[in-house]
Each structure stands twice: as structure tokens, then as C-alpha cells.
CSV table of C-alpha atoms in Angstrom, one decimal:
chain,number,residue,atom,x,y,z
Q,463,MET,CA,0.0,0.0,0.0
Q,464,ARG,CA,1.4,3.4,-1.0
Q,465,VAL,CA,1.0,6.0,1.8
Q,466,THR,CA,1.4,9.6,0.7
Q,467,ALA,CA,2.4,12.4,3.1
Q,468,LEU,CA,-0.5,14.0,5.1
Q,469,ARG,CA,-0.5,17.7,5.9
Q,470,VAL,CA,-2.3,18.1,9.2
Q,471,LEU,CA,-3.3,21.3,11.0
Q,472,GLY,CA,-3.5,20.8,14.8
Q,473,VAL,CA,-5.7,23.1,16.9
Q,474,ASP,CA,-5.2,23.5,20.7
Q,475,PRO,CA,-8.4,25.5,21.3
Q,476,GLY,CA,-8.7,28.4,23.7
Q,477,LEU,CA,-10.2,31.9,23.7
Q,478,THR,CA,-7.2,33.8,25.0
Q,479,ARG,CA,-4.6,31.7,23.1
Q,480,CYS,CA,-5.7,29.3,20.4
Q,481,GLY,CA,-2.6,27.2,19.4
Q,482,LEU,CA,-2.2,26.3,15.7
Q,483,GLY,CA,0.5,24.1,14.3
Q,484,ALA,CA,0.8,22.3,11.0
Q,485,VAL,CA,3.1,19.4,10.1
Q,486,GLU,CA,3.5,17.1,7.1
Q,487,GLY,CA,4.6,13.5,7.1
Q,488,ARG,CA,3.5,9.9,7.2
Q,489,PRO,CA,4.0,7.1,9.7
Q,490,GLY,CA,7.5,5.8,9.8
Q,491,ALA,CA,9.2,8.7,8.1
Q,492,PRO,CA,10.6,12.0,9.3
Q,493,LEU,CA,8.1,14.8,9.9
Q,494,SER,CA,8.4,18.4,8.7
Q,495,LEU,CA,7.1,21.6,10.3
Q,496,VAL,CA,4.9,23.6,8.0
Q,497,ALA,CA,3.8,26.5,10.4
Q,498,VAL,CA,3.2,27.2,14.0
Q,499,GLY,CA,1.7,30.1,16.0
Q,500,VAL,CA,-1.3,31.3,18.1
Q,501,VAL,CA,-4.4,33.3,17.5
Q,502,ARG,CA,-5.0,35.6,20.6
Q,503,THR,CA,-8.1,37.5,21.6
Q,504,PRO,CA,-8.4,40.1,24.4
Q,505,ALA,CA,-9.8,38.6,27.7
Q,506,ASP,CA,-11.9,41.7,28.2
Q,507,ASP,CA,-13.8,41.4,24.9
Q,508,ASP,CA,-17.3,39.9,24.7
Q,509,ILE,CA,-17.6,36.3,23.6
Q,510,GLY,CA,-19.0,37.3,20.2
Q,511,PRO,CA,-16.1,39.3,18.9
Q,512,ARG,CA,-13.7,36.8,20.4
Q,513,LEU,CA,-15.2,33.8,18.6
Q,514,VAL,CA,-15.3,35.9,15.4
Q,515,ALA,CA,-11.6,36.8,15.7
Q,516,ILE,CA,-10.7,33.2,16.2
Q,517,GLU,CA,-12.8,32.2,13.2
Q,518,ALA,CA,-11.0,34.8,11.1
Q,519,GLY,CA,-7.6,33.6,12.3
Q,520,ILE,CA,-8.3,29.9,11.6
Q,521,GLU,CA,-9.7,30.7,8.2
Q,522,GLN,CA,-6.5,32.5,7.3
Q,523,TRP,CA,-4.4,29.5,8.5
Q,524,LEU,CA,-6.5,27.1,6.5
Q,525,ASP,CA,-6.1,29.4,3.4
Q,526,GLU,CA,-2.3,29.5,3.8
Q,527,VAL,CA,-1.6,26.0,5.1
Q,528,ARG,CA,-4.1,24.1,3.0
Q,529,PRO,CA,-4.1,21.0,5.2
Q,530,ASP,CA,-5.5,17.6,4.2
Q,531,ALA,CA,-7.0,17.2,7.7
Q,532,VAL,CA,-7.6,19.1,10.9
Q,533,ALA,CA,-7.0,17.6,14.4
Q,534,VAL,CA,-8.7,19.4,17.3
Q,535,GLU,CA,-8.2,18.6,21.0
Q,536,ARG,CA,-11.2,16.8,22.4
Q,537,VAL,CA,-12.5,18.9,25.4
Q,538,PHE,CA,-14.1,17.2,28.4
Q,539,ALA,CA,-16.7,18.9,30.7
Q,540,GLN,CA,-15.0,17.4,33.8
Q,541,HIS,CA,-11.7,19.4,33.4
Q,542,ASN,CA,-11.0,23.0,34.4
Q,543,VAL,CA,-14.7,24.0,34.9
Q,544,ARG,CA,-13.9,27.7,34.9
Q,545,THR,CA,-12.4,27.8,31.4
Q,546,VAL,CA,-13.9,24.7,29.8
Q,547,MET,CA,-16.9,26.4,28.1
Q,548,GLY,CA,-14.6,28.9,26.3
Q,549,THR,CA,-12.4,26.1,25.2
Q,550,ALA,CA,-15.3,24.1,23.9
Q,551,GLN,CA,-16.6,27.1,22.0
Q,552,ALA,CA,-13.2,27.8,20.4
Q,553,ALA,CA,-13.0,24.1,19.4
Q,554,ALA,CA,-16.5,24.4,17.9
Q,555,VAL,CA,-15.3,27.3,15.7
Q,556,ALA,CA,-12.3,25.3,14.5
Q,557,ILE,CA,-14.5,22.3,13.7
Q,558,VAL,CA,-16.9,24.4,11.7
Q,559,CYS,CA,-14.2,26.2,9.8
Q,560,ALA,CA,-12.7,22.8,8.7
Q,561,ALA,CA,-16.0,21.0,8.1
Q,562,ARG,CA,-17.3,23.8,6.0
Q,563,ARG,CA,-14.4,23.2,3.6
Q,564,GLY,CA,-15.1,19.5,3.5
Q,565,LEU,CA,-11.9,18.7,5.4
Q,566,PRO,CA,-11.9,15.7,7.7
Q,567,VAL,CA,-11.9,16.7,11.4
Q,568,ALA,CA,-10.4,14.4,14.1
Q,569,LEU,CA,-10.7,14.9,17.8
Q,570,HIS,CA,-7.9,13.5,20.0
Q,571,THR,CA,-7.8,13.6,23.8
Q,572,PRO,CA,-4.9,15.1,25.6
Q,573,SER,CA,-3.9,11.6,26.9
Q,574,GLU,CA,-3.9,10.2,23.4
Q,575,VAL,CA,-1.7,13.0,22.2
Q,576,LYS,CA,0.8,12.7,25.1
Q,577,ALA,CA,0.9,8.9,24.7
Q,578,ALA,CA,1.5,9.2,21.0
Q,579,ILE,CA,4.3,11.8,21.3
Q,580,THR,CA,6.1,10.7,24.5
Q,581,GLY,CA,4.9,7.1,25.1
Q,582,ASN,CA,3.3,8.3,28.4
Q,583,GLY,CA,-0.4,9.5,28.6
Q,584,ASN,CA,0.4,11.5,31.7
Q,585,ALA,CA,3.5,13.4,30.4
Q,586,ASP,CA,3.8,17.0,31.4
Q,587,LYS,CA,3.9,20.0,28.9
Q,588,LYS,CA,7.7,20.3,29.0
Q,589,GLN,CA,8.2,16.7,28.0
Q,590,VAL,CA,5.7,17.0,25.2
Q,591,GLY,CA,7.4,20.2,24.0
Q,592,ALA,CA,10.8,18.6,24.1
Q,593,MET,CA,9.6,15.7,22.0
Q,594,VAL,CA,7.9,18.0,19.5
Q,595,THR,CA,11.2,19.9,19.2
Q,596,ARG,CA,13.1,16.7,18.6
Q,597,LEU,CA,10.6,15.1,16.2
Q,598,LEU,CA,10.5,18.2,14.0
Q,599,ARG,CA,14.3,18.9,14.4
Q,600,LEU,CA,13.7,22.5,15.6
Q,601,GLU,CA,16.4,24.6,17.2
Q,602,ALA,CA,14.2,25.7,20.1
Q,603,MET,CA,10.9,24.6,21.7
Q,604,PRO,CA,7.9,26.3,20.1
Q,605,ARG,CA,6.4,28.9,22.4
Q,606,PRO,CA,3.9,29.5,23.9
Q,607,ALA,CA,3.0,26.0,25.1
Q,608,ASP,CA,-0.3,26.2,23.2
Q,609,ALA,CA,1.6,26.3,19.9
Q,610,ALA,CA,3.7,23.3,20.9
Q,611,ASP,CA,0.5,21.4,21.9
Q,612,ALA,CA,-1.0,22.2,18.6
Q,613,LEU,CA,2.0,20.6,16.8
Q,614,ALA,CA,1.8,17.6,19.1
Q,615,LEU,CA,-1.9,17.1,18.1
Q,616,ALA,CA,-0.9,17.3,14.4
Q,617,ILE,CA,1.9,14.8,14.9
Q,618,CYS,CA,-0.4,12.5,16.8
Q,619,HIS,CA,-2.9,12.6,14.0
Q,620,VAL,CA,-0.3,11.9,11.3
Q,621,TRP,CA,0.8,8.8,13.3
Q,622,ARG,CA,-2.6,7.6,14.5
Q,623,GLY,CA,-5.1,9.0,12.1
Q,624,GLY,CA,-3.8,8.4,8.6
Q,625,VAL,CA,-5.8,5.4,7.7
Q,626,GLN,CA,-8.9,6.0,9.9
Q,627,ASN,CA,-8.9,9.5,8.4
Q,628,ARG,CA,-9.2,8.3,4.8
Q,629,LEU,CA,-12.0,5.9,5.9
Q,630,ALA,CA,-13.9,8.7,7.6
Q,631,GLU,CA,-13.5,10.9,4.6
Q,632,ALA,CA,-14.9,8.2,2.3
Q,633,LEU,CA,-17.8,7.7,4.7
Q,634,ALA,CA,-18.5,11.4,4.8
Q,635,GLN,CA,-18.6,11.7,1.0
Q,636,ALA,CA,-20.9,8.7,0.8
Q,637,ARG,CA,-23.2,10.3,3.4
Q,638,SER,CA,-23.1,13.8,2.1
Q,639,GLY,CA,-26.4,13.5,0.2
Q,640,ARG,CA,-28.4,13.5,3.4
Q,641,THR,CA,-26.8,16.4,5.4
Q,642,VAL,CA,-27.1,20.2,4.9
Q,643,GLN,CA,-23.3,20.2,4.6
Q,644,SER,CA,-23.5,19.0,1.0
Q,645,GLY,CA,-25.1,22.4,0.1
Q,646,THR,CA,-22.7,24.6,1.9
Q,647,GLY,CA,-19.3,22.7,2.1
Q,648,GLN,CA,-16.8,22.7,-0.6
Q,649,SER,CA,-15.8,19.4,-2.0
Q,650,LYS,CA,-12.1,18.3,-1.8
Q,651,GLY,CA,-11.8,18.6,-5.6
Q,652,ALA,CA,-13.2,22.1,-5.7
Q,653,ARG,CA,-10.7,23.2,-3.1
Q,654,ARG,CA,-7.7,22.8,-5.4
K,761,MET,CA,-37.5,58.4,26.4
K,762,ARG,CA,-38.9,56.8,23.3
K,763,VAL,CA,-38.5,53.0,23.2
K,764,THR,CA,-38.9,51.4,19.8
K,765,ALA,CA,-39.8,47.7,19.4
K,766,LEU,CA,-37.0,45.2,19.4
K,767,ARG,CA,-37.0,42.1,17.3
K,768,VAL,CA,-35.1,39.4,19.1
K,769,LEU,CA,-34.1,35.9,17.9
K,770,GLY,CA,-33.8,33.4,20.9
K,771,VAL,CA,-31.6,30.4,20.5
K,772,ASP,CA,-31.9,27.3,22.8
K,773,PRO,CA,-28.7,25.6,21.7
K,774,GLY,CA,-28.4,21.9,21.0
K,775,LEU,CA,-27.0,19.5,18.5
K,776,THR,CA,-30.0,17.2,18.0
K,777,ARG,CA,-32.6,20.0,18.3
K,778,CYS,CA,-31.6,23.7,18.3
K,779,GLY,CA,-34.6,25.7,19.2
K,780,LEU,CA,-35.2,29.1,17.4
K,781,GLY,CA,-37.8,31.6,18.2
K,782,ALA,CA,-38.2,35.3,17.3
K,783,VAL,CA,-40.5,37.8,18.9
K,784,GLU,CA,-41.0,41.6,18.6
K,785,GLY,CA,-41.9,43.9,21.3
K,786,ARG,CA,-40.9,46.4,24.0
K,787,PRO,CA,-41.2,46.3,27.8
K,788,GLY,CA,-44.8,47.1,28.9
K,789,ALA,CA,-46.5,46.4,25.6
K,790,PRO,CA,-48.0,43.3,24.0
K,791,LEU,CA,-45.4,41.0,22.3
K,792,SER,CA,-45.8,39.5,18.9
K,793,LEU,CA,-44.6,36.2,17.5
K,794,VAL,CA,-42.3,36.5,14.4
K,795,ALA,CA,-41.3,32.8,13.8
K,796,VAL,CA,-40.6,29.6,15.7
K,797,GLY,CA,-39.0,26.3,14.9
K,798,VAL,CA,-36.0,24.0,15.4
K,799,VAL,CA,-32.9,23.0,13.4
K,800,ARG,CA,-32.3,19.3,13.8
K,801,THR,CA,-29.2,17.3,13.0
K,802,PRO,CA,-28.9,13.5,12.9
K,803,ALA,CA,-27.4,12.1,16.2
K,804,ASP,CA,-25.3,9.6,14.2
K,805,ASP,CA,-23.5,12.2,12.2
K,806,ASP,CA,-20.0,13.5,13.0
K,807,ILE,CA,-19.7,16.7,15.0
K,808,GLY,CA,-18.3,18.6,11.9
K,809,PRO,CA,-21.3,18.1,9.6
K,810,ARG,CA,-23.7,18.7,12.5
K,811,LEU,CA,-22.2,22.1,13.4
K,812,VAL,CA,-22.1,23.1,9.8
K,813,ALA,CA,-25.8,22.1,9.4
K,814,ILE,CA,-26.6,24.2,12.5
K,815,GLU,CA,-24.7,27.1,11.1
K,816,ALA,CA,-26.5,26.9,7.8
K,817,GLY,CA,-29.9,26.7,9.6
K,818,ILE,CA,-29.1,29.7,11.8
K,819,GLU,CA,-27.8,31.8,8.9
K,820,GLN,CA,-31.1,31.1,7.1
K,821,TRP,CA,-33.1,32.2,10.2
K,822,LEU,CA,-31.0,35.4,10.5
K,823,ASP,CA,-31.5,36.2,6.8
K,824,GLU,CA,-35.3,35.7,7.1
K,825,VAL,CA,-36.0,37.1,10.5
K,826,ARG,CA,-33.5,40.0,10.5
K,827,PRO,CA,-33.4,40.4,14.2
K,828,ASP,CA,-32.0,43.5,16.1
K,829,ALA,CA,-30.4,41.2,18.7
K,830,VAL,CA,-29.8,37.5,19.4
K,831,ALA,CA,-30.3,35.9,22.8
K,832,VAL,CA,-28.6,32.6,23.5
K,833,GLU,CA,-29.0,30.4,26.6
K,834,ARG,CA,-25.9,30.6,28.7
K,835,VAL,CA,-24.5,27.0,29.1
K,836,PHE,CA,-22.8,25.9,32.4
K,837,ALA,CA,-20.2,23.2,32.6
K,838,GLN,CA,-21.9,21.8,35.8
K,839,HIS,CA,-25.1,20.7,34.2
K,840,ASN,CA,-25.8,17.6,32.1
K,841,VAL,CA,-22.2,16.6,31.7
K,842,ARG,CA,-23.0,14.1,29.0
K,843,THR,CA,-24.5,16.6,26.6
K,844,VAL,CA,-23.1,19.9,27.8
K,845,MET,CA,-20.2,20.0,25.3
K,846,GLY,CA,-22.5,19.6,22.3
K,847,THR,CA,-24.7,22.3,23.8
K,848,ALA,CA,-21.8,24.7,24.3
K,849,GLN,CA,-20.6,24.0,20.7
K,850,ALA,CA,-24.0,24.7,19.2
K,851,ALA,CA,-24.2,27.9,21.3
K,852,ALA,CA,-20.8,28.9,19.9
K,853,VAL,CA,-22.0,28.5,16.4
K,854,ALA,CA,-25.1,30.7,17.1
K,855,ILE,CA,-22.9,33.4,18.8
K,856,VAL,CA,-20.5,33.4,15.8
K,857,CYS,CA,-23.3,33.7,13.3
K,858,ALA,CA,-24.8,36.7,15.1
K,859,ALA,CA,-21.5,38.4,15.9
K,860,ARG,CA,-20.2,38.1,12.3
K,861,ARG,CA,-23.2,40.3,11.3
K,862,GLY,CA,-22.4,42.8,14.0
K,863,LEU,CA,-25.6,41.9,15.9
K,864,PRO,CA,-25.5,42.3,19.7
K,865,VAL,CA,-25.5,38.9,21.4
K,866,ALA,CA,-26.9,38.4,24.9
K,867,LEU,CA,-26.5,35.3,27.1
K,868,HIS,CA,-29.2,34.6,29.7
K,869,THR,CA,-29.2,31.7,32.2
K,870,PRO,CA,-32.1,29.3,32.3
K,871,SER,CA,-33.1,30.7,35.8
K,872,GLU,CA,-33.1,34.3,34.5
K,873,VAL,CA,-35.4,33.2,31.6
K,874,LYS,CA,-37.7,31.3,33.9
K,875,ALA,CA,-37.9,34.1,36.4
K,876,ALA,CA,-38.6,36.7,33.7
K,877,ILE,CA,-41.4,34.7,32.1
K,878,THR,CA,-43.1,33.0,35.1
K,879,GLY,CA,-41.8,34.9,38.1
K,880,ASN,CA,-40.1,31.7,39.4
K,881,GLY,CA,-36.5,30.8,38.6
K,882,ASN,CA,-37.3,27.2,39.2
K,883,ALA,CA,-40.4,26.9,37.0
K,884,ASP,CA,-40.7,23.7,35.0
K,885,LYS,CA,-40.8,23.5,31.1
K,886,LYS,CA,-44.6,23.1,31.0
K,887,GLN,CA,-45.1,26.3,33.1
K,888,VAL,CA,-42.7,28.2,30.8
K,889,GLY,CA,-44.4,26.9,27.7
K,890,ALA,CA,-47.9,27.9,29.1
K,891,MET,CA,-46.7,31.5,29.8
K,892,VAL,CA,-45.1,31.8,26.3
K,893,THR,CA,-48.3,30.6,24.8
K,894,ARG,CA,-50.3,33.2,26.8
K,895,LEU,CA,-47.9,36.1,26.3
K,896,LEU,CA,-47.8,35.6,22.5
K,897,ARG,CA,-51.6,34.9,22.4
K,898,LEU,CA,-51.0,31.6,20.6
K,899,GLU,CA,-53.7,28.9,20.1
K,900,ALA,CA,-51.4,26.1,21.2
K,901,MET,CA,-48.1,25.6,23.0
K,902,PRO,CA,-45.2,25.7,20.6
K,903,ARG,CA,-43.6,22.3,20.2
K,904,PRO,CA,-41.0,20.8,20.7
K,905,ALA,CA,-40.1,22.3,24.1
K,906,ASP,CA,-36.8,23.6,22.6
K,907,ALA,CA,-38.9,25.9,20.3
K,908,ALA,CA,-40.9,27.2,23.3
K,909,ASP,CA,-37.7,27.7,25.3
K,910,ALA,CA,-36.2,29.7,22.4
K,911,LEU,CA,-39.3,32.0,22.5
K,912,ALA,CA,-38.9,32.4,26.3
K,913,LEU,CA,-35.3,33.5,25.8
K,914,ALA,CA,-36.3,36.1,23.2
K,915,ILE,CA,-39.1,37.4,25.5
K,916,CYS,CA,-36.8,37.5,28.4
K,917,HIS,CA,-34.4,39.6,26.3
K,918,VAL,CA,-37.0,42.0,25.2
K,919,TRP,CA,-38.0,42.6,28.8
K,920,ARG,CA,-34.5,42.6,30.5
K,921,GLY,CA,-32.2,43.4,27.7
K,922,GLY,CA,-33.6,46.4,25.8
K,923,VAL,CA,-31.6,49.1,27.4
K,924,GLN,CA,-28.4,47.1,28.3
K,925,ASN,CA,-28.5,45.9,24.8
K,926,ARG,CA,-28.3,49.3,23.2
K,927,LEU,CA,-25.5,50.2,25.7
K,928,ALA,CA,-23.6,47.1,24.7
K,929,GLU,CA,-24.0,47.8,21.0
K,930,ALA,CA,-22.7,51.4,21.5
K,931,LEU,CA,-19.7,50.0,23.4
K,932,ALA,CA,-19.1,47.4,20.7
K,933,GLN,CA,-19.1,50.1,18.0
K,934,ALA,CA,-16.7,52.3,20.0
K,935,ARG,CA,-14.4,49.3,20.5
K,936,SER,CA,-14.6,48.0,16.9
K,937,GLY,CA,-11.4,49.6,15.9
K,938,ARG,CA,-9.4,47.2,17.9
K,939,THR,CA,-10.9,43.8,17.1
K,940,VAL,CA,-10.8,41.6,14.0
K,941,GLN,CA,-14.6,41.8,14.0
K,942,SER,CA,-14.5,45.2,12.4
K,943,GLY,CA,-13.0,43.7,9.3
K,944,THR,CA,-15.3,40.8,8.9
K,945,GLY,CA,-18.6,41.9,10.5
K,946,GLN,CA,-21.2,43.9,8.7
K,947,SER,CA,-22.2,47.2,10.2
K,948,LYS,CA,-25.8,47.7,11.3
K,949,GLY,CA,-26.3,50.3,8.6
K,950,ALA,CA,-25.0,48.1,5.8
K,951,ARG,CA,-27.3,45.3,6.9
K,952,ARG,CA,-30.5,47.2,5.7
């Protein structure tokens, strides 16, 4: 089976700092960094303008990076009750931006990402950052941590998600006749 | 002080059923029903297509109803842990759709809505539905309950939010120079 390189945009969702990191690669081969950064919104702004700013930032990233898939951190209601709703809402914006373009969207839990990158589902942020730096052969650890976490998500998806991803995409295309998405999303072919 | 009628779209967010209800009125005067309904998405679809379908549904409602403001139920992480993330994500989509158009967005808690409509912050769904039916002089209670809840949110906002709303809108316009929203949102004037 021939496996072509996958370009994945990872999103570590957040209202104050939304981490974005794109990598390209395939399982068993060296990975390469495409882009890394964060979209920030002012903590004293209303939720509406903040989500709109995040949407505009992600749209710009999707235009420039042109990923094959988007990996978003799966948010749980149990964790960090104070900020979790904002995190879930930033994640929703990232998911909508990707799905509108017909891109496959994968959700990975923080433990899945840590386990994929470091071999330990309970690894701390520093360890994840160190492995991301090594795997992408960078000179320094990406900062802030949200940017490194977004790269970790993207790497996790390249390693875990390649095959499942193409299956999900095929299923989504087979299904598209019965969802509203078919009218509003762009097909993969039209995106080129 | 002259108070003109406000047209408000209420959104009771949810992935399976997203309630939408629009009313027009002003404090101290009879209210009128503009439109009521739900946007549904299949429970077995992926989160991406579901959020995109909700976005398309809300966009269509905003185009047709042309509200002056949008009121969305405020979601708390403590409640209904199993469904709360989907509810928060549907709410995020509603907030983005409204904020992109430069519409003021207000969040009201379920207790605020129940207290505004029935005088009791712990009222049950049936009581809220009965009061919505009476206040809008409808022949039958709007169904499903999500649709009635969306109308209750809109009525609550007409009664509570009128003045705060215009203040928030003025503030948002004053601020708009420093947010990304100013580049992507439409101004109120351009919307006509």
C-alpha cells in the first residue's frame, strides 16, 4: 500500500490563546514543520467578537496551510470547569471552519496525544514540548505551550489518524447526500 | 425616552434539536410572534457536519427574521455533563453567526429566563411553555419544548435586555477599531 504524506493542522483550542501548528509527514518517516503560531483574543472582549476573531484567524491559517485534515483537542466537561466552556466554544469554531471546507476533522484527547508523542499519557507539557522539538528537528521549543501542543496534536494525527482518516473521509462523502453540509461545504476537488 | 420595538431571535442551543424563536416587542406592551421552529441534525453524524448544518440553519433564520439582537442560553459546565459540550458548541455557532453580522449577542441563564417569564426561577418546562403561549396569544403551546424555550429566551431579552443591549451595542461600535470583527462583520447600517 502506498502511503502519501499527510499535511495536518493541529488546533489547541482556547479563547485567550488558540494554538495552531501544521506538520507534514507519514507514519515511519521524518516529519516536517509547516507552520506554528497562536491566535489571541483580548480577555476583556465579549464572547461574540472573540469567537469571530478566532474564526478569522483559523480561516487565514486554512487558506495559507491548505491542510488535508484538521486535528482538534477533544474537550471534556469534567476538566477546568472555569475555562472549559470557552475552550469548547473555540473548538466548535475550529471544527466548523474545517468541516465547511469538507476537510476531515479528528478529535484527540490530551492523553492520546501525550501517549503518541512521548509514550506516556500523563507526560507534562515540558516533556511534550521537548519531543515535538526533537521530532521536527527544531532549534528551540515552540512557544507558547499552546503552539507546541497544537504541533503535538498534528503529529499524533499523522501517526494515528492516517488510515482512519481516509476511511472517515470516504464515509463522509458517501453520506453527504443527506446532510445540509452538502449544500454549503466545498468538495475536496473544488478546493484545489 | 422613546422606546422602539426590538426584534429578538432566541436560541436554545443543542446538536439534536436547536430551538429558534423570534419575537418583537418592548417592555410594557404586548409582544408578537415572528417565527418559531427547530434546526435538527442526525445524532449519528460526526460533529463537523452537525455544526455546519446548525450554522446553515441559523444563517437562514438570520436572513429571514433580520433580528435586532440575538439571545442565547448561557451554558454551564456543571449541568448535564453528557450533553453539555455539544450544547456549548451549538451555542458557539449561534454566537459566531450573530457576531459576524455585527448583531448584539446576549447570554441569559435558564433561571433568568424562567424568572422573567413566570416569576419563578425554578419553573418547569410546562409552566414556561404555558406562559409563552399566553404572552404571545398563541392557540397552542409551541412544540417541541426547545422551540418554546427559544421564544422564552427572546421574550426575556425584550424585557430585560432592551436598554443594556443598546449600551452594549454602542460600546461594541466604540471598540470595533481594535478587534478583528471590524474587518469581517457587517455594520448595522450596511445590513439594511
